[in-house]
Amino acid sequence: MNEAGAWTEERVELLKKLWSDGLSASQIAAELGSVTRNAVIGKVHRLGLSGRAKSAAQPASPRSNAPRKATPARAPSHPMANPAPTRGAHALAPDLSPEAEIEVATTPLPSEDVVIPFSERVTIMDLREYMCRWPMGDPTTPEFRFCGARSQSGLPYCSHHARIAYQPAADRRRDRSKVRA
């Protein structure tokens, strides 16, 4: 602790007096000056001070045991159809409302149907916002590239890779039932 905030005998006695009077650690720190609230709490702990008088600064307000009268909730000044979450994992999630749904062909094509020449594939450094981000090859090799074809509006993939990536829910359910049988 610096010289200005040293715990002298006088300051320790003042601390004990103010603590027993019921002042908070913040109030004592302000009264002593050049010490923090946490320094006061630490010193009180090391001194073993406990018994405190009730604080005169906060008189207890009498509480009524009578039940409160129910008041109707105020209607919002601008009602929202579907309010967006403001906290948690869903706060930053993209809006995938039915209006934003994109129609994709119902029959996915096997990835072998379209062969993208190696010269048209792009590295991650050459990948742009409008290009298909479908990974091609082994990511651990220098030949690893991305498709690079023109992507569909609002999607990270070209039309061919979008059909592979986005299957309608009915098709997914049908595929699962085949696996279980």
mmCIF file with all atom_site columns, C-alpha atoms in Angstrom:
data_model
loop_
_atom_site.group_PDB
_atom_site.id
_atom_site.type_symbol
_atom_site.label_atom_id
_atom_site.label_alt_id
_atom_site.label_comp_id
_atom_site.label_asym_id
_atom_site.label_entity_id
_atom_site.label_seq_id
_atom_site.pdbx_PDB_ins_code
_atom_site.Cartn_x
_atom_site.Cartn_y
_atom_site.Cartn_z
_atom_site.occupancy
_atom_site.B_iso_or_equiv
_atom_site.pdbx_formal_charge
_atom_site.auth_seq_id
_atom_site.auth_comp_id
_atom_site.auth_asym_id
_atom_site.auth_atom_id
_atom_site.pdbx_PDB_model_num
ATOM 1   C CA . MET A 1 1   ? 0.000   0.000   0.000   1.00 0.00 ? 1   MET A CA 1
ATOM 2   C CA . ASN A 1 2   ? 1.310   3.463   -0.746  1.00 0.00 ? 2   ASN A CA 1
ATOM 3   C CA . GLU A 1 3   ? 2.334   5.941   1.940   1.00 0.00 ? 3   GLU A CA 1
ATOM 4   C CA . ALA A 1 4   ? -0.888  7.991   1.699   1.00 0.00 ? 4   ALA A CA 1
ATOM 5   C CA . GLY A 1 5   ? -3.065  4.922   2.257   1.00 0.00 ? 5   GLY A CA 1
ATOM 6   C CA . ALA A 1 6   ? -0.958  3.314   5.012   1.00 0.00 ? 6   ALA A CA 1
ATOM 7   C CA . TRP A 1 7   ? -2.845  1.796   7.935   1.00 0.00 ? 7   TRP A CA 1
ATOM 8   C CA . THR A 1 8   ? -1.633  3.892   10.849  1.00 0.00 ? 8   THR A CA 1
ATOM 9   C CA . GLU A 1 9   ? -2.868  3.369   14.415  1.00 0.00 ? 9   GLU A CA 1
ATOM 10  C CA . GLU A 1 10  ? -5.180  6.390   14.084  1.00 0.00 ? 10  GLU A CA 1
ATOM 11  C CA . ARG A 1 11  ? -6.643  5.182   10.788  1.00 0.00 ? 11  ARG A CA 1
ATOM 12  C CA . VAL A 1 12  ? -7.219  1.670   12.158  1.00 0.00 ? 12  VAL A CA 1
ATOM 13  C CA . GLU A 1 13  ? -9.008  3.130   15.216  1.00 0.00 ? 13  GLU A CA 1
ATOM 14  C CA . LEU A 1 14  ? -11.150 5.341   12.969  1.00 0.00 ? 14  LEU A CA 1
ATOM 15  C CA . LEU A 1 15  ? -11.915 2.300   10.803  1.00 0.00 ? 15  LEU A CA 1
ATOM 16  C CA . LYS A 1 16  ? -13.029 0.315   13.880  1.00 0.00 ? 16  LYS A CA 1
ATOM 17  C CA . LYS A 1 17  ? -15.226 3.186   15.080  1.00 0.00 ? 17  LYS A CA 1
ATOM 18  C CA . LEU A 1 18  ? -16.858 3.771   11.682  1.00 0.00 ? 18  LEU A CA 1
ATOM 19  C CA . TRP A 1 19  ? -17.371 0.020   11.198  1.00 0.00 ? 19  TRP A CA 1
ATOM 20  C CA . SER A 1 20  ? -19.068 -0.332  14.581  1.00 0.00 ? 20  SER A CA 1
ATOM 21  C CA . ASP A 1 21  ? -21.221 2.720   13.761  1.00 0.00 ? 21  ASP A CA 1
ATOM 22  C CA . GLY A 1 22  ? -22.605 0.750   10.819  1.00 0.00 ? 22  GLY A CA 1
ATOM 23  C CA . LEU A 1 23  ? -21.067 2.613   7.894   1.00 0.00 ? 23  LEU A CA 1
ATOM 24  C CA . SER A 1 24  ? -20.535 0.671   4.680   1.00 0.00 ? 24  SER A CA 1
ATOM 25  C CA . ALA A 1 25  ? -17.066 -0.139  3.355   1.00 0.00 ? 25  ALA A CA 1
ATOM 26  C CA . SER A 1 26  ? -17.534 2.458   0.604   1.00 0.00 ? 26  SER A CA 1
ATOM 27  C CA . GLN A 1 27  ? -18.524 5.137   3.107   1.00 0.00 ? 27  GLN A CA 1
ATOM 28  C CA . ILE A 1 28  ? -15.531 4.293   5.314   1.00 0.00 ? 28  ILE A CA 1
ATOM 29  C CA . ALA A 1 29  ? -13.180 4.413   2.315   1.00 0.00 ? 29  ALA A CA 1
ATOM 30  C CA . ALA A 1 30  ? -14.504 7.858   1.416   1.00 0.00 ? 30  ALA A CA 1
ATOM 31  C CA . GLU A 1 31  ? -14.119 9.039   5.018   1.00 0.00 ? 31  GLU A CA 1
ATOM 32  C CA . LEU A 1 32  ? -10.550 7.741   5.342   1.00 0.00 ? 32  LEU A CA 1
ATOM 33  C CA . GLY A 1 33  ? -9.499  8.883   1.874   1.00 0.00 ? 33  GLY A CA 1
ATOM 34  C CA . SER A 1 34  ? -6.770  7.306   -0.294  1.00 0.00 ? 34  SER A CA 1
ATOM 35  C CA . VAL A 1 35  ? -8.054  3.757   0.330   1.00 0.00 ? 35  VAL A CA 1
ATOM 36  C CA . THR A 1 36  ? -10.463 1.684   -1.682  1.00 0.00 ? 36  THR A CA 1
ATOM 37  C CA . ARG A 1 37  ? -13.588 -0.093  -0.591  1.00 0.00 ? 37  ARG A CA 1
ATOM 38  C CA . ASN A 1 38  ? -11.802 -3.427  -1.086  1.00 0.00 ? 38  ASN A CA 1
ATOM 39  C CA . ALA A 1 39  ? -8.895  -2.259  1.094   1.00 0.00 ? 39  ALA A CA 1
ATOM 40  C CA . VAL A 1 40  ? -11.386 -1.480  3.870   1.00 0.00 ? 40  VAL A CA 1
ATOM 41  C CA . ILE A 1 41  ? -13.059 -4.881  3.473   1.00 0.00 ? 41  ILE A CA 1
ATOM 42  C CA . GLY A 1 42  ? -9.685  -6.635  3.578   1.00 0.00 ? 42  GLY A CA 1
ATOM 43  C CA . LYS A 1 43  ? -8.564  -4.750  6.697   1.00 0.00 ? 43  LYS A CA 1
ATOM 44  C CA . VAL A 1 44  ? -11.890 -5.445  8.459   1.00 0.00 ? 44  VAL A CA 1
ATOM 45  C CA . HIS A 1 45  ? -11.467 -9.123  7.644   1.00 0.00 ? 45  HIS A CA 1
ATOM 46  C CA . ARG A 1 46  ? -7.859  -9.228  8.892   1.00 0.00 ? 46  ARG A CA 1
ATOM 47  C CA . LEU A 1 47  ? -8.847  -7.411  12.096  1.00 0.00 ? 47  LEU A CA 1
ATOM 48  C CA . GLY A 1 48  ? -11.657 -9.907  12.632  1.00 0.00 ? 48  GLY A CA 1
ATOM 49  C CA . LEU A 1 49  ? -14.308 -7.199  13.059  1.00 0.00 ? 49  LEU A CA 1
ATOM 50  C CA . SER A 1 50  ? -17.818 -8.449  12.874  1.00 0.00 ? 50  SER A CA 1
ATOM 51  C CA . GLY A 1 51  ? -20.507 -7.085  15.190  1.00 0.00 ? 51  GLY A CA 1
ATOM 52  C CA . ARG A 1 52  ? -22.000 -4.068  13.496  1.00 0.00 ? 52  ARG A CA 1
ATOM 53  C CA . ALA A 1 53  ? -24.713 -1.687  14.513  1.00 0.00 ? 53  ALA A CA 1
ATOM 54  C CA . LYS A 1 54  ? -27.645 -1.292  12.175  1.00 0.00 ? 54  LYS A CA 1
ATOM 55  C CA . SER A 1 55  ? -26.962 1.416   9.635   1.00 0.00 ? 55  SER A CA 1
ATOM 56  C CA . ALA A 1 56  ? -28.747 4.649   10.423  1.00 0.00 ? 56  ALA A CA 1
ATOM 57  C CA . ALA A 1 57  ? -28.479 5.696   6.791   1.00 0.00 ? 57  ALA A CA 1
ATOM 58  C CA . GLN A 1 58  ? -31.037 3.109   5.692   1.00 0.00 ? 58  GLN A CA 1
ATOM 59  C CA . PRO A 1 59  ? -34.085 3.122   7.949   1.00 0.00 ? 59  PRO A CA 1
ATOM 60  C CA . ALA A 1 60  ? -36.283 0.098   7.494   1.00 0.00 ? 60  ALA A CA 1
ATOM 61  C CA . SER A 1 61  ? -39.446 1.027   5.647   1.00 0.00 ? 61  SER A CA 1
ATOM 62  C CA . PRO A 1 62  ? -42.592 -0.543  7.039   1.00 0.00 ? 62  PRO A CA 1
ATOM 63  C CA . ARG A 1 63  ? -44.017 -3.047  4.586   1.00 0.00 ? 63  ARG A CA 1
ATOM 64  C CA . SER A 1 64  ? -47.659 -3.583  4.128   1.00 0.00 ? 64  SER A CA 1
ATOM 65  C CA . ASN A 1 65  ? -48.834 -7.171  4.199   1.00 0.00 ? 65  ASN A CA 1
ATOM 66  C CA . ALA A 1 66  ? -51.948 -6.248  2.235   1.00 0.00 ? 66  ALA A CA 1
ATOM 67  C CA . PRO A 1 67  ? -52.034 -7.825  -1.232  1.00 0.00 ? 67  PRO A CA 1
ATOM 68  C CA . ARG A 1 68  ? -51.298 -5.483  -4.078  1.00 0.00 ? 68  ARG A CA 1
ATOM 69  C CA . LYS A 1 69  ? -54.018 -4.489  -6.440  1.00 0.00 ? 69  LYS A CA 1
ATOM 70  C CA . ALA A 1 70  ? -53.460 -6.113  -9.843  1.00 0.00 ? 70  ALA A CA 1
ATOM 71  C CA . THR A 1 71  ? -52.827 -3.580  -12.564 1.00 0.00 ? 71  THR A CA 1
ATOM 72  C CA . PRO A 1 72  ? -53.166 -4.488  -16.220 1.00 0.00 ? 72  PRO A CA 1
ATOM 73  C CA . ALA A 1 73  ? -49.978 -4.601  -18.233 1.00 0.00 ? 73  ALA A CA 1
ATOM 74  C CA . ARG A 1 74  ? -49.428 -1.574  -20.403 1.00 0.00 ? 74  ARG A CA 1
ATOM 75  C CA . ALA A 1 75  ? -49.676 -2.269  -24.128 1.00 0.00 ? 75  ALA A CA 1
ATOM 76  C CA . PRO A 1 76  ? -46.450 -1.583  -26.013 1.00 0.00 ? 76  PRO A CA 1
ATOM 77  C CA . SER A 1 77  ? -46.388 1.693   -27.894 1.00 0.00 ? 77  SER A CA 1
ATOM 78  C CA . HIS A 1 78  ? -45.176 -0.090  -31.036 1.00 0.00 ? 78  HIS A CA 1
ATOM 79  C CA . PRO A 1 79  ? -46.200 -3.763  -31.000 1.00 0.00 ? 79  PRO A CA 1
ATOM 80  C CA . MET A 1 80  ? -43.767 -6.171  -32.578 1.00 0.00 ? 80  MET A CA 1
ATOM 81  C CA . ALA A 1 81  ? -45.007 -9.203  -34.449 1.00 0.00 ? 81  ALA A CA 1
ATOM 82  C CA . ASN A 1 82  ? -42.051 -11.363 -33.488 1.00 0.00 ? 82  ASN A CA 1
ATOM 83  C CA . PRO A 1 83  ? -39.604 -9.643  -31.132 1.00 0.00 ? 83  PRO A CA 1
ATOM 84  C CA . ALA A 1 84  ? -35.980 -10.639 -31.605 1.00 0.00 ? 84  ALA A CA 1
ATOM 85  C CA . PRO A 1 85  ? -34.137 -12.061 -28.596 1.00 0.00 ? 85  PRO A CA 1
ATOM 86  C CA . THR A 1 86  ? -31.617 -9.696  -27.024 1.00 0.00 ? 86  THR A CA 1
ATOM 87  C CA . ARG A 1 87  ? -29.555 -12.183 -25.017 1.00 0.00 ? 87  ARG A CA 1
ATOM 88  C CA . GLY A 1 88  ? -28.105 -15.642 -25.322 1.00 0.00 ? 88  GLY A CA 1
ATOM 89  C CA . ALA A 1 89  ? -27.195 -17.748 -28.302 1.00 0.00 ? 89  ALA A CA 1
ATOM 90  C CA . HIS A 1 90  ? -30.246 -16.702 -30.316 1.00 0.00 ? 90  HIS A CA 1
ATOM 91  C CA . ALA A 1 91  ? -29.556 -12.952 -30.155 1.00 0.00 ? 91  ALA A CA 1
ATOM 92  C CA . LEU A 1 92  ? -27.165 -13.009 -33.097 1.00 0.00 ? 92  LEU A CA 1
ATOM 93  C CA . ALA A 1 93  ? -28.891 -15.770 -35.049 1.00 0.00 ? 93  ALA A CA 1
ATOM 94  C CA . PRO A 1 94  ? -29.904 -14.839 -38.597 1.00 0.00 ? 94  PRO A CA 1
ATOM 95  C CA . ASP A 1 95  ? -33.553 -14.167 -39.336 1.00 0.00 ? 95  ASP A CA 1
ATOM 96  C CA . LEU A 1 96  ? -34.809 -17.370 -40.948 1.00 0.00 ? 96  LEU A CA 1
ATOM 97  C CA . SER A 1 97  ? -38.474 -16.477 -41.076 1.00 0.00 ? 97  SER A CA 1
ATOM 98  C CA . PRO A 1 98  ? -40.636 -18.167 -43.765 1.00 0.00 ? 98  PRO A CA 1
ATOM 99  C CA . GLU A 1 99  ? -40.493 -14.995 -45.892 1.00 0.00 ? 99  GLU A CA 1
ATOM 100 C CA . ALA A 1 100 ? -36.714 -15.374 -46.164 1.00 0.00 ? 100 ALA A CA 1
ATOM 101 C CA . GLU A 1 101 ? -36.912 -19.049 -47.131 1.00 0.00 ? 101 GLU A CA 1
ATOM 102 C CA . ILE A 1 102 ? -35.289 -19.865 -50.453 1.00 0.00 ? 102 ILE A CA 1
ATOM 103 C CA . GLU A 1 103 ? -36.775 -22.453 -52.735 1.00 0.00 ? 103 GLU A CA 1
ATOM 104 C CA . VAL A 1 104 ? -34.287 -25.209 -53.556 1.00 0.00 ? 104 VAL A CA 1
ATOM 105 C CA . ALA A 1 105 ? -34.782 -28.193 -55.834 1.00 0.00 ? 105 ALA A CA 1
ATOM 106 C CA . THR A 1 106 ? -36.213 -31.217 -54.008 1.00 0.00 ? 106 THR A CA 1
ATOM 107 C CA . THR A 1 107 ? -33.895 -33.842 -55.469 1.00 0.00 ? 107 THR A CA 1
ATOM 108 C CA . PRO A 1 108 ? -30.295 -33.389 -54.422 1.00 0.00 ? 108 PRO A CA 1
ATOM 109 C CA . LEU A 1 109 ? -27.709 -34.220 -57.047 1.00 0.00 ? 109 LEU A CA 1
ATOM 110 C CA . PRO A 1 110 ? -24.747 -36.382 -56.180 1.00 0.00 ? 110 PRO A CA 1
ATOM 111 C CA . SER A 1 111 ? -21.542 -34.375 -55.880 1.00 0.00 ? 111 SER A CA 1
ATOM 112 C CA . GLU A 1 112 ? -20.023 -36.348 -58.778 1.00 0.00 ? 112 GLU A CA 1
ATOM 113 C CA . ASP A 1 113 ? -22.525 -34.888 -61.282 1.00 0.00 ? 113 ASP A CA 1
ATOM 114 C CA . VAL A 1 114 ? -20.687 -31.596 -61.606 1.00 0.00 ? 114 VAL A CA 1
ATOM 115 C CA . VAL A 1 115 ? -16.932 -31.580 -61.931 1.00 0.00 ? 115 VAL A CA 1
ATOM 116 C CA . ILE A 1 116 ? -15.306 -28.221 -61.261 1.00 0.00 ? 116 ILE A CA 1
ATOM 117 C CA . PRO A 1 117 ? -11.956 -27.913 -63.016 1.00 0.00 ? 117 PRO A CA 1
ATOM 118 C CA . PHE A 1 118 ? -9.056  -27.338 -60.652 1.00 0.00 ? 118 PHE A CA 1
ATOM 119 C CA . SER A 1 119 ? -8.258  -24.066 -62.435 1.00 0.00 ? 119 SER A CA 1
ATOM 120 C CA . GLU A 1 120 ? -11.688 -22.632 -61.489 1.00 0.00 ? 120 GLU A CA 1
ATOM 121 C CA . ARG A 1 121 ? -11.382 -23.532 -57.804 1.00 0.00 ? 121 ARG A CA 1
ATOM 122 C CA . VAL A 1 122 ? -10.180 -20.806 -55.425 1.00 0.00 ? 122 VAL A CA 1
ATOM 123 C CA . THR A 1 123 ? -8.068  -20.657 -52.273 1.00 0.00 ? 123 THR A CA 1
ATOM 124 C CA . ILE A 1 124 ? -9.391  -19.101 -49.101 1.00 0.00 ? 124 ILE A CA 1
ATOM 125 C CA . MET A 1 125 ? -7.357  -15.986 -49.872 1.00 0.00 ? 125 MET A CA 1
ATOM 126 C CA . ASP A 1 126 ? -9.061  -15.594 -53.274 1.00 0.00 ? 126 ASP A CA 1
ATOM 127 C CA . LEU A 1 127 ? -12.571 -16.378 -51.971 1.00 0.00 ? 127 LEU A CA 1
ATOM 128 C CA . ARG A 1 128 ? -14.990 -13.430 -52.309 1.00 0.00 ? 128 ARG A CA 1
ATOM 129 C CA . GLU A 1 129 ? -18.434 -12.744 -50.886 1.00 0.00 ? 129 GLU A CA 1
ATOM 130 C CA . TYR A 1 130 ? -20.248 -13.730 -54.109 1.00 0.00 ? 130 TYR A CA 1
ATOM 131 C CA . MET A 1 131 ? -18.352 -17.047 -54.533 1.00 0.00 ? 131 MET A CA 1
ATOM 132 C CA . CYS A 1 132 ? -19.428 -20.553 -53.521 1.00 0.00 ? 132 CYS A CA 1
ATOM 133 C CA . ARG A 1 133 ? -17.747 -21.628 -50.280 1.00 0.00 ? 133 ARG A CA 1
ATOM 134 C CA . TRP A 1 134 ? -18.129 -25.378 -50.813 1.00 0.00 ? 134 TRP A CA 1
ATOM 135 C CA . PRO A 1 135 ? -14.876 -27.032 -49.656 1.00 0.00 ? 135 PRO A CA 1
ATOM 136 C CA . MET A 1 136 ? -13.173 -29.297 -52.168 1.00 0.00 ? 136 MET A CA 1
ATOM 137 C CA . GLY A 1 137 ? -10.435 -31.731 -51.297 1.00 0.00 ? 137 GLY A CA 1
ATOM 138 C CA . ASP A 1 138 ? -8.502  -32.490 -48.153 1.00 0.00 ? 138 ASP A CA 1
ATOM 139 C CA . PRO A 1 139 ? -7.984  -29.389 -45.959 1.00 0.00 ? 139 PRO A CA 1
ATOM 140 C CA . THR A 1 140 ? -4.588  -30.702 -44.850 1.00 0.00 ? 140 THR A CA 1
ATOM 141 C CA . THR A 1 141 ? -3.130  -30.595 -48.369 1.00 0.00 ? 141 THR A CA 1
ATOM 142 C CA . PRO A 1 142 ? -1.928  -27.600 -50.412 1.00 0.00 ? 142 PRO A CA 1
ATOM 143 C CA . GLU A 1 143 ? -4.421  -28.554 -53.166 1.00 0.00 ? 143 GLU A CA 1
ATOM 144 C CA . PHE A 1 144 ? -7.397  -27.764 -50.901 1.00 0.00 ? 144 PHE A CA 1
ATOM 145 C CA . ARG A 1 145 ? -9.705  -25.236 -52.573 1.00 0.00 ? 145 ARG A CA 1
ATOM 146 C CA . PHE A 1 146 ? -13.279 -23.932 -52.609 1.00 0.00 ? 146 PHE A CA 1
ATOM 147 C CA . CYS A 1 147 ? -15.751 -24.243 -55.473 1.00 0.00 ? 147 CYS A CA 1
ATOM 148 C CA . GLY A 1 148 ? -15.627 -20.529 -56.367 1.00 0.00 ? 148 GLY A CA 1
ATOM 149 C CA . ALA A 1 149 ? -18.684 -20.576 -58.678 1.00 0.00 ? 149 ALA A CA 1
ATOM 150 C CA . ARG A 1 150 ? -21.213 -17.744 -58.412 1.00 0.00 ? 150 ARG A CA 1
ATOM 151 C CA . SER A 1 151 ? -23.245 -18.295 -55.209 1.00 0.00 ? 151 SER A CA 1
ATOM 152 C CA . GLN A 1 152 ? -27.007 -17.955 -54.978 1.00 0.00 ? 152 GLN A CA 1
ATOM 153 C CA . SER A 1 153 ? -28.279 -14.726 -53.479 1.00 0.00 ? 153 SER A CA 1
ATOM 154 C CA . GLY A 1 154 ? -28.289 -14.994 -49.696 1.00 0.00 ? 154 GLY A CA 1
ATOM 155 C CA . LEU A 1 155 ? -26.564 -18.398 -49.643 1.00 0.00 ? 155 LEU A CA 1
ATOM 156 C CA . PRO A 1 156 ? -22.907 -19.343 -49.265 1.00 0.00 ? 156 PRO A CA 1
ATOM 157 C CA . TYR A 1 157 ? -23.131 -21.957 -52.044 1.00 0.00 ? 157 TYR A CA 1
ATOM 158 C CA . CYS A 1 158 ? -23.775 -22.161 -55.779 1.00 0.00 ? 158 CYS A CA 1
ATOM 159 C CA . SER A 1 159 ? -27.045 -23.753 -56.943 1.00 0.00 ? 159 SER A CA 1
ATOM 160 C CA . HIS A 1 160 ? -25.457 -27.205 -57.289 1.00 0.00 ? 160 HIS A CA 1
ATOM 161 C CA . HIS A 1 161 ? -23.904 -27.263 -53.811 1.00 0.00 ? 161 HIS A CA 1
ATOM 162 C CA . ALA A 1 162 ? -26.995 -25.636 -52.273 1.00 0.00 ? 162 ALA A CA 1
ATOM 163 C CA . ARG A 1 163 ? -29.051 -28.633 -53.460 1.00 0.00 ? 163 ARG A CA 1
ATOM 164 C CA . ILE A 1 164 ? -26.628 -30.918 -51.648 1.00 0.00 ? 164 ILE A CA 1
ATOM 165 C CA . ALA A 1 165 ? -26.394 -28.815 -48.479 1.00 0.00 ? 165 ALA A CA 1
ATOM 166 C CA . TYR A 1 166 ? -30.062 -27.869 -48.095 1.00 0.00 ? 166 TYR A CA 1
ATOM 167 C CA . GLN A 1 167 ? -32.463 -30.796 -48.280 1.00 0.00 ? 167 GLN A CA 1
ATOM 168 C CA . PRO A 1 168 ? -36.163 -30.292 -47.545 1.00 0.00 ? 168 PRO A CA 1
ATOM 169 C CA . ALA A 1 169 ? -37.242 -31.568 -44.120 1.00 0.00 ? 169 ALA A CA 1
ATOM 170 C CA . ALA A 1 170 ? -39.534 -34.220 -45.645 1.00 0.00 ? 170 ALA A CA 1
ATOM 171 C CA . ASP A 1 171 ? -36.597 -35.774 -47.527 1.00 0.00 ? 171 ASP A CA 1
ATOM 172 C CA . ARG A 1 172 ? -34.439 -35.798 -44.391 1.00 0.00 ? 172 ARG A CA 1
ATOM 173 C CA . ARG A 1 173 ? -37.170 -37.550 -42.434 1.00 0.00 ? 173 ARG A CA 1
ATOM 174 C CA . ARG A 1 174 ? -37.599 -40.107 -45.220 1.00 0.00 ? 174 ARG A CA 1
ATOM 175 C CA . ASP A 1 175 ? -33.845 -40.768 -45.226 1.00 0.00 ? 175 ASP A CA 1
ATOM 176 C CA . ARG A 1 176 ? -33.836 -41.293 -41.438 1.00 0.00 ? 176 ARG A CA 1
ATOM 177 C CA . SER A 1 177 ? -36.698 -43.777 -41.616 1.00 0.00 ? 177 SER A CA 1
ATOM 178 C CA . LYS A 1 178 ? -34.751 -45.816 -44.189 1.00 0.00 ? 178 LYS A CA 1
ATOM 179 C CA . VAL A 1 179 ? -31.752 -45.967 -41.859 1.00 0.00 ? 179 VAL A CA 1
ATOM 180 C CA . ARG A 1 180 ? -33.868 -47.148 -38.896 1.00 0.00 ? 180 ARG A CA 1
ATOM 181 C CA . ALA A 1 181 ? -35.615 -49.894 -40.878 1.00 0.00 ? 181 ALA A CA 1
#
